PDB file of C-alpha atoms in Angstrom:
ATOM      1  CA  MET A 914    -107.824  -0.561  54.264  1.00 71.00           C
ATOM      2  CA  LEU A 915    -108.077  -2.416  57.303  1.00 76.00           C
ATOM      3  CA  ARG A 916    -104.499  -3.550  58.377  1.00 86.00           C
ATOM      4  CA  HIS A 917    -104.097  -7.361  59.427  1.00 85.00           C
ATOM      5  CA  GLU A 918    -101.717  -9.771  61.146  1.00 86.00           C
ATOM      6  CA  LEU A 919     -99.308 -11.275  58.988  1.00 88.00           C
ATOM      7  CA  GLN A 920     -99.766 -15.422  59.075  1.00 92.00           C
ATOM      8  CA  PRO A 921     -96.616 -17.115  57.674  1.00 93.00           C
ATOM      9  CA  GLY A 922     -97.921 -20.362  58.120  1.00 94.00           C
ATOM     10  CA  LYS A 923    -100.828 -19.562  55.624  1.00 93.00           C
ATOM     11  CA  LEU A 924     -98.792 -18.102  53.321  1.00 94.00           C
ATOM     12  CA  VAL A 925     -96.511 -20.989  52.761  1.00 94.00           C
ATOM     13  CA  THR A 926     -99.662 -23.084  52.876  1.00 94.00           C
ATOM     14  CA  GLY A 927    -101.120 -21.684  50.085  1.00 95.00           C
ATOM     15  CA  THR A 928     -98.065 -20.700  48.100  1.00 95.00           C
ATOM     16  CA  LEU A 929     -97.350 -24.684  47.893  1.00 94.00           C
ATOM     17  CA  LEU A 930    -101.061 -25.642  47.139  1.00 94.00           C
ATOM     18  CA  ILE A 931    -100.803 -23.118  44.403  1.00 96.00           C
ATOM     19  CA  LEU A 932     -97.731 -24.770  43.263  1.00 95.00           C
ATOM     20  CA  VAL A 933     -99.436 -28.307  43.114  1.00 94.00           C
ATOM     21  CA  GLY A 934    -102.641 -26.599  41.223  1.00 95.00           C
ATOM     22  CA  VAL A 935    -100.063 -25.131  38.461  1.00 96.00           C
ATOM     23  CA  LEU A 936     -98.579 -28.469  38.091  1.00 95.00           C
ATOM     24  CA  TYR A 937    -101.607 -30.209  37.156  1.00 93.00           C
ATOM     25  CA  ALA A 938    -103.024 -27.576  35.580  1.00 95.00           C
ATOM     26  CA  GLY A 939     -99.876 -27.763  33.476  1.00 95.00           C
ATOM     27  CA  ASP A 940    -100.277 -31.417  33.136  1.00 94.00           C
ATOM     28  CA  ALA A 941    -104.120 -31.349  31.930  1.00 94.00           C
ATOM     29  CA  ARG A 942    -103.159 -28.791  29.422  1.00 95.00           C
ATOM     30  CA  GLY A 943    -100.284 -30.994  27.985  1.00 94.00           C
ATOM     31  CA  ALA A 944     -97.409 -28.539  28.595  1.00 94.00           C
ATOM     32  CA  TRP A 945     -95.570 -31.212  30.556  1.00 92.00           C
ATOM     33  CA  GLU A 946     -96.157 -34.756  32.059  1.00 95.00           C
ATOM     34  CA  THR A 947     -96.669 -34.813  36.199  1.00 92.00           C
ATOM     35  CA  PRO A 948     -97.137 -38.182  38.213  1.00 93.00           C
ATOM     36  CA  TRP A 949    -100.169 -38.456  40.292  1.00 88.00           C
ATOM     37  CA  PHE A 950     -98.159 -39.109  43.225  1.00 92.00           C
ATOM     38  CA  VAL A 951     -96.083 -36.148  43.123  1.00 92.00           C
ATOM     39  CA  ALA A 952     -98.918 -34.131  44.997  1.00 91.00           C
ATOM     40  CA  ILE A 953     -98.731 -36.220  47.956  1.00 94.00           C
ATOM     41  CA  PRO A 954     -94.891 -35.289  49.233  1.00 94.00           C
ATOM     42  CA  LEU A 955     -95.517 -31.833  47.979  1.00 93.00           C
ATOM     43  CA  VAL A 956     -99.203 -31.290  50.134  1.00 94.00           C
ATOM     44  CA  THR A 957     -97.898 -32.968  52.979  1.00 95.00           C
ATOM     45  CA  GLY A 958     -94.369 -31.428  53.115  1.00 95.00           C
ATOM     46  CA  GLY A 959     -96.002 -28.148  52.911  1.00 94.00           C
ATOM     47  CA  LEU A 960     -98.223 -28.666  55.375  1.00 95.00           C
ATOM     48  CA  PHE A 961     -95.531 -29.578  57.799  1.00 97.00           C
ATOM     49  CA  LEU A 962     -93.607 -27.007  56.714  1.00 96.00           C
ATOM     50  CA  ALA A 963     -96.773 -24.415  57.356  1.00 96.00           C
ATOM     51  CA  GLY A 964     -96.880 -25.824  60.990  1.00 96.00           C
ATOM     52  CA  ALA A 965     -93.419 -25.352  61.598  1.00 97.00           C
ATOM     53  CA  VAL A 966     -93.501 -21.968  60.488  1.00 96.00           C
ATOM     54  CA  GLY A 967     -97.019 -21.172  62.659  1.00 95.00           C
ATOM     55  CA  PHE A 968     -95.284 -22.578  65.238  1.00 96.00           C
ATOM     56  CA  LEU A 969     -91.945 -20.510  65.418  1.00 95.00           C
ATOM     57  CA  THR A 970     -94.460 -17.312  64.745  1.00 94.00           C
ATOM     58  CA  GLY A 971     -96.328 -17.795  67.630  1.00 93.00           C
ATOM     59  CA  ARG A 972     -93.294 -18.328  69.812  1.00 93.00           C
ATOM     60  CA  VAL A 973     -91.610 -14.944  68.582  1.00 91.00           C
ATOM     61  CA  ARG A 974     -94.756 -13.294  68.616  1.00 88.00           C
ATOM     62  CA  ARG A 975     -95.160 -14.538  72.517  1.00 88.00           C
ATOM     63  CA  ARG A 976     -91.471 -13.603  73.033  1.00 85.00           C
ATOM     64  CA  ARG A 977     -91.662 -10.085  71.803  1.00 82.00           C
ATOM     65  CA  THR A 978     -95.230  -9.412  73.710  1.00 83.00           C
ATOM     66  CA  SER A 979     -94.308 -11.055  77.300  1.00 79.00           C
ATOM     67  CA  GLY A 980     -91.840  -7.864  77.564  1.00 71.00           C
ATOM     68  CA  ARG A 981     -94.466  -5.314  77.327  1.00 64.00           C
ATOM     69  CA  THR A 982     -96.372  -3.650  80.326  1.00 60.00           C
ATOM     70  CA  THR A 983     -98.702  -1.470  78.535  1.00 60.00           C
ATOM     71  CA  ASP A 984    -101.380  -1.765  75.428  1.00 60.00           C
ATOM     72  CA  GLU A 985    -100.572   1.786  74.222  1.00 62.00           C
ATOM     73  CA  PRO A 986     -98.869   1.689  70.890  1.00 64.00           C
ATOM     74  CA  GLY A 987     -95.929   3.431  71.161  1.00 61.00           C
ATOM     75  CA  ALA A 988     -95.504   3.661  74.922  1.00 58.00           C
ATOM     76  CA  ASP A 989     -92.268   2.000  75.045  1.00 57.00           C
ATOM     77  CA  ARG A 990     -90.515   4.919  72.621  1.00 59.00           C
ATOM     78  CA  ALA A 991     -89.062   7.707  75.118  1.00 56.00           C
ATOM     79  CA  ALA A 992     -90.848  11.164  74.314  1.00 50.00           C
TER      80      ALA A 992
END
């Protein structure tokens, strides 16, 4: 299986959108009552949070890679 880079911003966005979907699915099924305006703050707040997480992730990754001088994996370990 190919490895891929973890993107926490997309993880936060997907989790919150799934939460909104579950809330409205429960409302449609009659399990509980969800007001129509609940989705607006959840989606807006989730997108803001995902943007902040993505920004911080980019800063951390940039800071970690700025100290490296070679592209070889494991080159910074003493042999």
